[in-house]
Amino acid sequence: MKSASKAPTWSWNLTRRAETLTSVGVLRWRSAWSPFRQTGLCVGKSYVYSAGVTILAAFPRANRYLTEDAVLLVHERQIEHQIQLNEPIKAALQKVRAQLSLLETARDLELEGFRELVQESRISVEELYDRASTNYYLSAAEALKVGIVARILR
């Protein structure tokens, strides 16, 4: 009788290249592996900026590790967009509502990621959100102290 196969263990190694990954990729990874009820390990090396922090937040705190030289950068999402209105009022209102919906959805996704990052830590989501507005840099030691990661690898 064959034994049931287990899902492989996954490990993400976060470097500068991780900045190109998006929240959507993390959510797809999660939903693909949730039936197996397994989780991977995440090791942040050197620079864990922007989307790298989003990926780190997708893992439970107990499975997050940083190398001792790692630095995290937590910041608010940014958008650069101009809306040109040169149409009837009804069409202009629809265009503005669509952009507002986009901004509200981005804010909600950002807050969800911040909640995941600070879950089981000693920093509140409100404090993280305040600090993120001015680019919050954390050393590996600081991240360990506030409870964002489980351990520093030496």
PDB file of C-alpha atoms in Angstrom:
ATOM      1  CA  MET A   1       0.000   0.000   0.000  1.00  0.00           C
ATOM      2  CA  LYS A   2       1.402   3.367  -0.998  1.00  0.00           C
ATOM      3  CA  SER A   3       1.624   6.094   1.599  1.00  0.00           C
ATOM      4  CA  ALA A   4      -0.002   9.436   0.908  1.00  0.00           C
ATOM      5  CA  SER A   5       2.411  11.879  -0.648  1.00  0.00           C
ATOM      6  CA  LYS A   6       3.236  14.997   1.309  1.00  0.00           C
ATOM      7  CA  ALA A   7       3.599  18.458  -0.116  1.00  0.00           C
ATOM      8  CA  PRO A   8       7.214  19.582  -0.372  1.00  0.00           C
ATOM      9  CA  THR A   9       8.567  22.096   2.080  1.00  0.00           C
ATOM     10  CA  TRP A  10       9.076  25.500   0.517  1.00  0.00           C
ATOM     11  CA  SER A  11      11.645  28.085   1.411  1.00  0.00           C
ATOM     12  CA  TRP A  12      11.803  31.648   0.114  1.00  0.00           C
ATOM     13  CA  ASN A  13      15.088  33.448   0.134  1.00  0.00           C
ATOM     14  CA  LEU A  14      14.368  37.174   0.059  1.00  0.00           C
ATOM     15  CA  THR A  15      16.854  39.386  -1.696  1.00  0.00           C
ATOM     16  CA  ARG A  16      16.551  42.541  -3.755  1.00  0.00           C
ATOM     17  CA  ARG A  17      14.984  40.522  -6.565  1.00  0.00           C
ATOM     18  CA  ALA A  18      12.013  39.756  -4.318  1.00  0.00           C
ATOM     19  CA  GLU A  19      10.952  43.385  -4.685  1.00  0.00           C
ATOM     20  CA  THR A  20       9.489  42.514  -8.076  1.00  0.00           C
ATOM     21  CA  LEU A  21       7.071  39.964  -6.599  1.00  0.00           C
ATOM     22  CA  THR A  22       3.590  41.134  -5.731  1.00  0.00           C
ATOM     23  CA  SER A  23       0.985  40.509  -3.069  1.00  0.00           C
ATOM     24  CA  VAL A  24      -1.050  38.616  -5.643  1.00  0.00           C
ATOM     25  CA  GLY A  25       1.757  36.078  -6.063  1.00  0.00           C
ATOM     26  CA  VAL A  26       1.876  35.531  -2.311  1.00  0.00           C
ATOM     27  CA  LEU A  27      -1.872  35.014  -2.138  1.00  0.00           C
ATOM     28  CA  ARG A  28      -1.731  32.526  -5.016  1.00  0.00           C
ATOM     29  CA  TRP A  29       1.094  30.651  -3.287  1.00  0.00           C
ATOM     30  CA  ARG A  30      -0.940  30.501  -0.073  1.00  0.00           C
ATOM     31  CA  SER A  31      -4.117  29.253  -1.697  1.00  0.00           C
ATOM     32  CA  ALA A  32      -2.216  26.643  -3.712  1.00  0.00           C
ATOM     33  CA  TRP A  33      -0.638  25.150  -0.571  1.00  0.00           C
ATOM     34  CA  SER A  34      -3.446  25.575   1.963  1.00  0.00           C
ATOM     35  CA  PRO A  35      -5.010  22.153   1.203  1.00  0.00           C
ATOM     36  CA  PHE A  36      -1.788  20.547   2.434  1.00  0.00           C
ATOM     37  CA  ARG A  37      -1.912  22.530   5.697  1.00  0.00           C
ATOM     38  CA  GLN A  38       1.806  23.048   5.454  1.00  0.00           C
ATOM     39  CA  THR A  39       3.828  26.177   5.423  1.00  0.00           C
ATOM     40  CA  GLY A  40       7.304  27.060   4.315  1.00  0.00           C
ATOM     41  CA  LEU A  41      10.147  28.937   5.872  1.00  0.00           C
ATOM     42  CA  CYS A  42      11.122  32.444   4.891  1.00  0.00           C
ATOM     43  CA  VAL A  43      14.693  33.711   5.218  1.00  0.00           C
ATOM     44  CA  GLY A  44      15.313  37.402   4.616  1.00  0.00           C
ATOM     45  CA  LYS A  45      18.870  38.274   3.566  1.00  0.00           C
ATOM     46  CA  SER A  46      20.518  41.695   3.461  1.00  0.00           C
ATOM     47  CA  TYR A  47      17.763  43.901   2.014  1.00  0.00           C
ATOM     48  CA  VAL A  48      14.131  42.948   2.630  1.00  0.00           C
ATOM     49  CA  TYR A  49      12.419  45.940   1.112  1.00  0.00           C
ATOM     50  CA  SER A  50       8.899  46.651  -0.047  1.00  0.00           C
ATOM     51  CA  ALA A  51       7.389  43.529  -1.641  1.00  0.00           C
ATOM     52  CA  GLY A  52       9.973  41.451   0.226  1.00  0.00           C
ATOM     53  CA  VAL A  53       8.254  42.492   3.470  1.00  0.00           C
ATOM     54  CA  THR A  54       4.905  41.511   1.918  1.00  0.00           C
ATOM     55  CA  ILE A  55       6.292  38.041   1.233  1.00  0.00           C
ATOM     56  CA  LEU A  56       7.746  37.836   4.749  1.00  0.00           C
ATOM     57  CA  ALA A  57       4.320  38.727   6.201  1.00  0.00           C
ATOM     58  CA  ALA A  58       2.720  35.809   4.334  1.00  0.00           C
ATOM     59  CA  PHE A  59       4.535  33.376   6.614  1.00  0.00           C
ATOM     60  CA  PRO A  60       3.680  32.752  10.268  1.00  0.00           C
ATOM     61  CA  ARG A  61       6.041  34.572  12.648  1.00  0.00           C
ATOM     62  CA  ALA A  62       7.494  31.252  13.803  1.00  0.00           C
ATOM     63  CA  ASN A  63       8.666  30.584  10.230  1.00  0.00           C
ATOM     64  CA  ARG A  64      10.295  33.976   9.578  1.00  0.00           C
ATOM     65  CA  TYR A  65      14.061  34.299   9.832  1.00  0.00           C
ATOM     66  CA  LEU A  66      16.546  37.057   9.028  1.00  0.00           C
ATOM     67  CA  THR A  67      20.286  37.030   8.592  1.00  0.00           C
ATOM     68  CA  GLU A  68      22.023  39.298  11.084  1.00  0.00           C
ATOM     69  CA  ASP A  69      22.876  41.880   8.400  1.00  0.00           C
ATOM     70  CA  ALA A  70      19.274  42.090   7.146  1.00  0.00           C
ATOM     71  CA  VAL A  71      17.351  45.359   7.057  1.00  0.00           C
ATOM     72  CA  LEU A  72      13.586  45.565   6.582  1.00  0.00           C
ATOM     73  CA  LEU A  73      11.892  48.509   4.907  1.00  0.00           C
ATOM     74  CA  VAL A  74       8.192  48.909   5.591  1.00  0.00           C
ATOM     75  CA  HIS A  75       6.469  51.709   3.724  1.00  0.00           C
ATOM     76  CA  GLU A  76       3.062  52.702   2.480  1.00  0.00           C
ATOM     77  CA  ARG A  77       2.040  51.790  -1.024  1.00  0.00           C
ATOM     78  CA  GLN A  78       2.544  54.646  -3.419  1.00  0.00           C
ATOM     79  CA  ILE A  79       0.722  55.631  -6.535  1.00  0.00           C
ATOM     80  CA  GLU A  80       1.476  58.213  -9.153  1.00  0.00           C
ATOM     81  CA  HIS A  81      -1.533  58.837 -11.293  1.00  0.00           C
ATOM     82  CA  GLN A  82      -3.241  61.792 -12.908  1.00  0.00           C
ATOM     83  CA  ILE A  83      -6.917  61.904 -13.721  1.00  0.00           C
ATOM     84  CA  GLN A  84      -7.914  64.058 -16.650  1.00  0.00           C
ATOM     85  CA  LEU A  85     -11.553  64.971 -16.782  1.00  0.00           C
ATOM     86  CA  ASN A  86     -12.768  66.150 -20.136  1.00  0.00           C
ATOM     87  CA  GLU A  87     -16.159  64.548 -20.526  1.00  0.00           C
ATOM     88  CA  PRO A  88     -19.746  64.942 -19.368  1.00  0.00           C
ATOM     89  CA  ILE A  89     -20.233  65.123 -15.580  1.00  0.00           C
ATOM     90  CA  LYS A  90     -21.808  61.662 -15.329  1.00  0.00           C
ATOM     91  CA  ALA A  91     -18.844  60.031 -17.074  1.00  0.00           C
ATOM     92  CA  ALA A  92     -16.379  62.086 -15.017  1.00  0.00           C
ATOM     93  CA  LEU A  93     -18.030  60.979 -11.767  1.00  0.00           C
ATOM     94  CA  GLN A  94     -17.755  57.342 -12.834  1.00  0.00           C
ATOM     95  CA  LYS A  95     -14.072  57.788 -13.635  1.00  0.00           C
ATOM     96  CA  VAL A  96     -13.407  59.374 -10.217  1.00  0.00           C
ATOM     97  CA  ARG A  97     -15.395  56.654  -8.402  1.00  0.00           C
ATOM     98  CA  ALA A  98     -13.359  53.959 -10.154  1.00  0.00           C
ATOM     99  CA  GLN A  99     -10.098  55.587  -9.034  1.00  0.00           C
ATOM    100  CA  LEU A 100     -11.408  55.969  -5.477  1.00  0.00           C
ATOM    101  CA  SER A 101     -12.336  52.278  -5.437  1.00  0.00           C
ATOM    102  CA  LEU A 102      -8.822  51.404  -6.628  1.00  0.00           C
ATOM    103  CA  LEU A 103      -7.278  53.485  -3.817  1.00  0.00           C
ATOM    104  CA  GLU A 104      -9.559  52.008  -1.149  1.00  0.00           C
ATOM    105  CA  THR A 105      -8.779  48.470  -2.299  1.00  0.00           C
ATOM    106  CA  ALA A 106      -5.033  49.219  -2.233  1.00  0.00           C
ATOM    107  CA  ARG A 107      -5.361  50.644   1.295  1.00  0.00           C
ATOM    108  CA  ASP A 108      -7.284  47.558   2.478  1.00  0.00           C
ATOM    109  CA  LEU A 109      -4.659  45.206   1.012  1.00  0.00           C
ATOM    110  CA  GLU A 110      -1.914  47.254   2.638  1.00  0.00           C
ATOM    111  CA  LEU A 111      -3.594  47.078   6.055  1.00  0.00           C
ATOM    112  CA  GLU A 112      -4.142  43.328   5.673  1.00  0.00           C
ATOM    113  CA  GLY A 113      -0.433  42.869   4.992  1.00  0.00           C
ATOM    114  CA  PHE A 114       0.506  45.057   7.979  1.00  0.00           C
ATOM    115  CA  ARG A 115      -1.835  43.015  10.225  1.00  0.00           C
ATOM    116  CA  GLU A 116      -0.186  39.793   9.076  1.00  0.00           C
ATOM    117  CA  LEU A 117       3.287  41.217   9.657  1.00  0.00           C
ATOM    118  CA  VAL A 118       2.593  42.305  13.246  1.00  0.00           C
ATOM    119  CA  GLN A 119       0.474  39.309  14.238  1.00  0.00           C
ATOM    120  CA  GLU A 120       1.932  37.784  17.447  1.00  0.00           C
ATOM    121  CA  SER A 121       4.377  40.704  17.774  1.00  0.00           C
ATOM    122  CA  ARG A 122       4.790  43.534  20.261  1.00  0.00           C
ATOM    123  CA  ILE A 123       4.022  46.268  17.741  1.00  0.00           C
ATOM    124  CA  SER A 124       0.472  47.335  16.896  1.00  0.00           C
ATOM    125  CA  VAL A 125      -0.806  47.690  13.370  1.00  0.00           C
ATOM    126  CA  GLU A 126      -1.526  51.371  14.092  1.00  0.00           C
ATOM    127  CA  GLU A 127       2.074  52.005  15.174  1.00  0.00           C
ATOM    128  CA  LEU A 128       3.417  50.171  12.120  1.00  0.00           C
ATOM    129  CA  TYR A 129       1.070  52.128   9.842  1.00  0.00           C
ATOM    130  CA  ASP A 130       2.238  55.424  11.373  1.00  0.00           C
ATOM    131  CA  ARG A 131       5.913  54.526  10.997  1.00  0.00           C
ATOM    132  CA  ALA A 132       5.423  53.195   7.467  1.00  0.00           C
ATOM    133  CA  SER A 133       4.284  56.635   6.311  1.00  0.00           C
ATOM    134  CA  THR A 134       7.887  57.848   6.652  1.00  0.00           C
ATOM    135  CA  ASN A 135       9.713  54.663   5.527  1.00  0.00           C
ATOM    136  CA  TYR A 136      10.259  52.443   8.573  1.00  0.00           C
ATOM    137  CA  TYR A 137      13.662  50.727   8.518  1.00  0.00           C
ATOM    138  CA  LEU A 138      14.240  47.884  10.998  1.00  0.00           C
ATOM    139  CA  SER A 139      17.493  46.046  11.582  1.00  0.00           C
ATOM    140  CA  ALA A 140      17.318  42.290  12.126  1.00  0.00           C
ATOM    141  CA  ALA A 141      17.890  42.859  15.858  1.00  0.00           C
ATOM    142  CA  GLU A 142      15.013  45.368  16.014  1.00  0.00           C
ATOM    143  CA  ALA A 143      12.691  43.040  14.091  1.00  0.00           C
ATOM    144  CA  LEU A 144      13.497  40.266  16.560  1.00  0.00           C
ATOM    145  CA  LYS A 145      13.022  42.584  19.546  1.00  0.00           C
ATOM    146  CA  VAL A 146       9.521  43.655  18.459  1.00  0.00           C
ATOM    147  CA  GLY A 147       8.627  40.077  17.543  1.00  0.00           C
ATOM    148  CA  ILE A 148       8.224  40.323  13.776  1.00  0.00           C
ATOM    149  CA  VAL A 149      10.613  37.420  13.179  1.00  0.00           C
ATOM    150  CA  ALA A 150      11.321  34.235  15.115  1.00  0.00           C
ATOM    151  CA  ARG A 151      15.090  34.187  14.909  1.00  0.00           C
ATOM    152  CA  ILE A 152      18.257  35.718  13.515  1.00  0.00           C
ATOM    153  CA  LEU A 153      20.528  33.375  11.560  1.00  0.00           C
ATOM    154  CA  ARG A 154      24.250  33.828  12.108  1.00  0.00           C
TER     155      ARG A 154
END
